[in-house]
Amino acid sequence: MTAKRVPPAQLAPQLRDAITRFNRRVRRARPVGDLTVTQLSALTSLKLAGALTPRELADIERVQPPTMTKIVAKLEERGLVQRTPHPTDGRQVILAATAGGLAVLDQFERARNEWLASRLAALTEEERDTLRRAAEILQQLARA
Amino acid sequence: MTAKRVPPAQLAPQLRDAITRFNRRVRRARPVGDLTVTQLSALTSLKLAGALTPRELADIERVQPPTMTKIVAKLEERGLVQRTPHPTDGRQVILAATAGGLAVLDQFERARNEWLASRLAALTEEERDTLRRAAEILQQLARA
DNA sequence: CCAGGCTCATTAGTTAAGCTAACGATTGTG
DNA sequence: CACAATCGTTAGCTTAACTAATGAGCCTGG
């Protein structure tokens, strides 16, 4: 397993195409009546952070504030997220996952990963390790 | 660089989140007046294959036929793709990139990869190799 | 040899996801 | 205390994807 020299200009389209297709495939595999990938990602971030303002959540999710307004609105409709006014700053809002939100999250955590996890399980240990390292690098690139 | 054991159930959300955010970031970085990532991907596939029916192109792009109809319509509007009737089968249509399409593709090939390529160039040779191998695995997963 | 079934592409209609621009309320400051 | 900055939201647009239904053309079995 020697590292091959990879010109960035050549890797860029390869990586882009691979991720575009992979992403389409993953997004399609959502249970009926379930949350979308975007909504799940936001709810998960909220769960991890405990409580956030819309702006903070938008930053974490790499999305513009108005987009986050919409995402949160959908989550709120279902009672998965709660808006409470900021104690001292009247402009701000505090978002938090409700008990129902956490329950739904836990409940679907397994289901939503089922397709991907089963595919991953079919890979070799080494391939999974490659993906794990790639995931870290991609997060870092997304942050740049 | 020993391979760590990676449970699939744990890797799945990691990978999904990383790719979701990376994808958002890449899609945002498109030159004004330019083609979208989706359109570029389709046009590129068409260039590589030479000529395809809409169905074939939809399969390659992991998209449903009606979606491909729309993508092709936009490319055709700009004169980048040409529809010609199938010689023997009146139902089918043959799609091919026009000379203009190929020119635009070549012209923007560098520009569209600029952001990503410059980021990739900042990585180590080893990291790029990890991404290259990951891209292959992801393509394979998307096909499953 | 042609009627019915299949395939292909498209149309129609919906939903999600993202953006920018503009706005109203609130805060903080010079 | 007027005014600038900040926060969240609204409004309006675009892209991208889906399913269901439609119409045209092909093919095959009786």
XYZ file of C-alpha atoms (C1' of nucleotides) in Angstrom:
348
model
C 0.000 0.000 0.000
C 2.380 2.667 -1.141
C 1.122 6.198 -1.561
C 0.855 7.133 -5.213
C 1.623 10.660 -6.279
C -1.667 12.398 -6.933
C -1.775 15.728 -8.775
C -4.408 17.926 -7.100
C -5.847 19.042 -10.420
C -6.566 15.453 -11.290
C -7.868 14.439 -7.900
C -10.301 17.350 -7.698
C -12.783 16.157 -10.331
C -12.448 12.550 -9.187
C -13.310 13.466 -5.659
C -16.108 15.800 -6.655
C -17.787 13.232 -8.871
C -17.466 10.485 -6.318
C -18.960 12.608 -3.585
C -21.740 13.982 -5.746
C -22.941 10.520 -6.620
C -22.442 9.106 -3.195
C -24.397 11.969 -1.714
C -27.318 11.474 -4.058
C -27.429 7.842 -3.153
C -27.386 8.450 0.585
C -30.023 11.154 0.457
C -32.340 8.879 -1.425
C -32.141 6.173 1.231
C -34.384 7.752 3.808
C -37.268 5.959 5.461
C -40.728 7.274 4.644
C -42.089 9.846 7.010
C -38.598 10.385 8.269
C -36.422 13.406 8.590
C -34.178 14.456 5.765
C -30.414 14.305 5.983
C -30.274 18.054 6.446
C -32.771 18.030 9.273
C -31.056 15.129 10.975
C -27.715 16.829 10.748
C -29.080 19.973 12.352
C -30.887 18.076 15.079
C -27.765 16.061 15.817
C -25.657 19.197 16.119
C -28.228 20.616 18.472
C -28.178 17.501 20.562
C -24.403 17.526 20.786
C -24.201 21.202 21.678
C -27.168 21.156 24.046
C -28.454 24.592 23.100
C -27.540 27.037 20.361
C -28.761 30.180 18.719
C -29.903 29.886 15.101
C -26.817 31.735 13.991
C -24.491 29.363 15.800
C -26.281 26.365 14.409
C -26.139 27.835 10.912
C -22.390 28.306 11.269
C -21.885 24.751 12.440
C -23.965 23.392 9.607
C -22.210 25.608 7.070
C -25.463 27.194 6.024
C -26.782 30.753 5.818
C -29.074 31.954 8.621
C -32.271 32.073 6.527
C -31.720 28.489 5.494
C -31.427 27.490 9.117
C -34.658 29.335 9.886
C -36.420 27.018 7.467
C -34.792 23.884 8.740
C -35.612 24.745 12.320
C -39.184 25.648 11.378
C -39.710 22.164 10.034
C -38.211 20.580 13.102
C -40.347 22.783 15.325
C -43.500 21.821 13.434
C -42.865 18.272 14.477
C -42.133 19.260 18.030
C -38.541 18.073 17.840
C -36.973 21.422 18.592
C -37.982 24.166 20.972
C -37.409 27.899 20.648
C -37.047 29.796 23.895
C -36.263 33.493 24.207
C -32.782 34.461 25.308
C -32.866 35.486 28.983
C -31.077 38.794 28.558
C -30.908 39.550 24.822
C -34.336 40.055 23.321
C -33.079 39.612 19.794
C -31.750 36.151 20.265
C -33.442 32.818 20.477
C -32.229 29.651 22.100
C -32.775 26.422 20.231
C -32.789 23.061 21.939
C -33.880 19.572 21.037
C -36.994 18.530 22.907
C -37.311 15.205 24.705
C -39.299 14.087 21.695
C -36.518 15.257 19.417
C -33.920 13.273 21.311
C -36.147 10.224 21.332
C -36.757 10.429 17.601
C -33.070 10.941 17.044
C -32.111 7.890 19.048
C -34.869 5.852 17.506
C -33.859 6.673 13.954
C -30.140 6.727 14.578
C -29.839 3.061 13.812
C -32.394 3.035 11.015
C -30.941 5.939 9.128
C -27.478 4.482 9.176
C -28.681 1.081 8.267
C -28.123 1.291 4.565
C -24.745 2.947 4.839
C -23.570 0.862 7.774
C -24.452 -2.370 6.027
C -22.491 -1.280 2.979
C -19.585 -0.248 5.140
C -19.663 -3.557 6.922
C -19.048 -5.255 3.606
C -15.793 -3.385 3.120
C -12.446 -4.472 4.420
C -11.082 -3.072 7.642
C -8.529 -1.208 5.634
C -11.098 0.399 3.359
C -13.074 1.584 6.338
C -9.958 3.094 7.796
C -9.345 4.926 4.550
C -12.848 6.348 4.690
C -12.430 7.348 8.304
C -9.282 9.285 7.524
C -10.898 10.768 4.429
C -13.864 11.944 6.516
C -11.506 13.875 8.757
C -9.788 15.490 5.809
C -13.096 16.411 4.201
C -14.318 18.057 7.391
C -11.150 20.049 7.435
C -11.592 21.063 3.786
C -15.201 22.068 4.385
C -14.058 24.316 7.175
C -11.562 26.122 4.949
C 0.111 4.382 9.821
C -1.617 1.342 11.162
C -5.230 0.749 10.284
C -7.475 1.331 13.275
C -10.503 -0.879 13.761
C -13.531 1.097 12.714
C -17.037 -0.125 13.569
C -19.309 0.526 10.581
C -22.106 1.881 12.768
C -19.764 4.529 14.074
C -18.183 5.362 10.745
C -21.519 5.816 8.981
C -22.593 9.086 10.648
C -19.032 10.414 10.573
C -18.805 9.864 6.867
C -22.273 11.176 6.164
C -21.723 14.394 8.087
C -18.332 14.994 6.540
C -19.662 14.533 3.041
C -22.784 16.597 3.617
C -20.764 19.568 4.742
C -18.070 19.142 2.163
C -20.675 18.950 -0.544
C -22.367 22.143 0.558
C -19.080 23.909 0.519
C -18.117 22.732 -2.950
C -21.476 23.530 -4.466
C -21.305 27.046 -3.169
C -17.979 27.705 -4.860
C -19.193 28.059 -8.397
C -18.287 30.929 -10.685
C -21.117 33.255 -11.629
C -22.896 32.472 -14.879
C -21.375 29.061 -14.763
C -22.842 25.611 -14.882
C -23.909 23.914 -11.682
C -22.131 20.890 -10.321
C -24.966 18.686 -11.501
C -24.843 20.031 -15.027
C -21.092 19.733 -15.181
C -21.202 16.177 -13.974
C -23.710 15.229 -16.637
C -21.830 17.022 -19.378
C -18.601 15.363 -18.315
C -20.172 11.920 -18.398
C -21.497 12.682 -21.831
C -18.085 13.760 -22.989
C -16.466 10.610 -21.650
C -19.058 8.299 -23.143
C -19.328 10.112 -26.433
C -23.058 9.611 -26.860
C -25.768 8.265 -24.596
C -29.508 8.033 -24.310
C -31.151 9.997 -21.494
C -31.817 6.786 -19.654
C -28.208 5.697 -19.804
C -27.024 9.078 -18.670
C -29.537 9.047 -15.814
C -28.224 5.657 -14.711
C -24.652 6.818 -14.773
C -25.478 9.933 -12.819
C -27.579 7.958 -10.331
C -30.628 10.042 -11.078
C -34.188 9.309 -12.196
C -35.024 9.860 -15.866
C -37.244 12.921 -15.333
C -34.454 14.602 -13.436
C -32.113 13.976 -16.332
C -34.653 15.414 -18.731
C -34.457 18.689 -16.853
C -30.700 18.725 -16.608
C -30.342 18.041 -20.309
C -32.935 20.696 -21.123
C -30.813 23.310 -19.430
C -27.691 22.159 -21.177
C -29.510 22.181 -24.491
C -30.768 25.718 -23.925
C -27.176 26.825 -23.805
C -26.266 24.814 -26.871
C -23.904 22.559 -24.951
C -25.719 19.339 -25.713
C -27.453 18.114 -28.808
C -30.432 15.786 -29.077
C -30.598 13.673 -32.188
C -33.201 11.011 -32.931
C -32.126 7.402 -32.674
C -31.575 5.982 -36.178
C -33.732 2.888 -35.734
C -35.722 3.331 -32.535
C -38.138 6.224 -32.734
C -38.624 6.321 -28.970
C -35.042 6.950 -28.123
C -32.918 10.033 -28.317
C -29.182 10.295 -28.601
C -27.457 12.881 -26.510
C -24.024 14.239 -27.293
C -21.957 17.169 -26.187
C -21.648 19.799 -28.901
C -18.338 21.339 -29.901
C -19.427 24.314 -27.839
C -20.129 22.023 -24.921
C -16.704 20.478 -25.078
C -15.101 23.889 -25.360
C -16.984 25.203 -22.354
C -16.109 22.072 -20.461
C -12.424 22.412 -21.157
C -12.512 26.102 -20.490
C -14.174 25.766 -17.113
C -12.458 22.559 -16.136
C -9.615 24.414 -14.551
C -11.748 27.215 -13.098
C -14.287 24.954 -11.481
C -11.649 22.870 -9.808
C -9.690 25.851 -8.727
C -11.048 26.129 -5.248
C -10.888 22.425 -4.564
C -7.558 21.892 -6.266
C -5.943 24.686 -4.329
C -7.175 23.181 -1.094
C -5.986 19.760 -2.145
C -2.610 21.162 -3.042
C -2.229 22.289 0.553
C -2.588 18.728 1.794
C 0.211 16.239 2.148
C 0.857 13.680 -0.540
C -0.390 11.037 1.826
C -3.645 12.812 2.526
C -4.311 13.173 -1.163
C -3.702 9.498 -1.630
C -6.186 8.746 1.135
C -8.772 10.873 -0.645
C -8.052 9.205 -3.945
C -8.645 5.776 -2.496
C -11.708 7.026 -0.651
C -13.109 8.383 -3.913
C -12.860 4.943 -5.441
C -14.599 3.331 -2.503
C -17.346 5.934 -2.522
C -18.001 5.379 -6.207
C -18.316 1.715 -5.488
C -20.715 2.358 -2.604
C -22.825 4.677 -4.728
C -23.152 1.936 -7.286
C -24.429 -0.553 -4.722
C -50.810 -9.293 -38.866
C -52.316 -6.635 -35.440
C -53.785 -5.863 -30.261
C -52.011 -5.453 -26.170
C -48.202 -4.853 -23.403
C -43.722 -2.864 -22.732
C -40.135 0.763 -23.034
C -38.622 5.462 -23.609
C -38.785 10.197 -22.860
C -41.273 13.793 -21.266
C -44.762 16.581 -18.649
C -46.884 17.836 -14.395
C -46.720 18.681 -9.774
C -44.488 18.417 -5.206
C -40.822 18.863 -1.794
C -36.370 20.109 -0.003
C -32.467 22.915 0.156
C -29.937 26.533 -0.640
C -29.045 31.555 -1.780
C -29.481 37.019 -1.491
C -31.952 41.138 -0.248
C -34.660 43.528 2.775
C -36.981 44.296 7.244
C -38.380 44.876 12.065
C -37.006 44.481 16.666
C -33.493 45.060 19.959
C -29.111 46.184 21.782
C -25.315 48.829 22.697
C -22.562 52.963 22.024
C -20.493 57.643 20.927
C -30.444 59.507 23.311
C -29.876 59.073 18.235
C -27.743 55.863 15.411
C -25.201 51.992 13.993
C -24.827 47.123 14.452
C -26.803 42.567 15.310
C -30.303 38.982 15.242
C -33.807 36.387 13.383
C -37.079 36.219 10.064
C -39.689 37.083 5.708
C -39.891 37.263 0.810
C -38.652 35.670 -3.428
C -35.731 33.046 -6.379
C -33.103 28.889 -8.178
C -31.646 24.187 -8.267
C -32.358 19.522 -7.558
C -34.584 15.706 -6.677
C -38.717 12.652 -6.479
C -43.292 10.096 -8.078
C -47.181 9.624 -11.099
C -49.105 9.994 -15.369
C -48.914 10.566 -20.471
C -47.963 9.830 -25.251
C -45.239 7.864 -28.747
C -43.082 3.998 -30.637
C -41.689 -0.905 -30.616
C -42.384 -5.871 -30.308
C -44.586 -10.215 -29.758
C -48.142 -13.958 -29.252
C -52.176 -15.619 -30.733
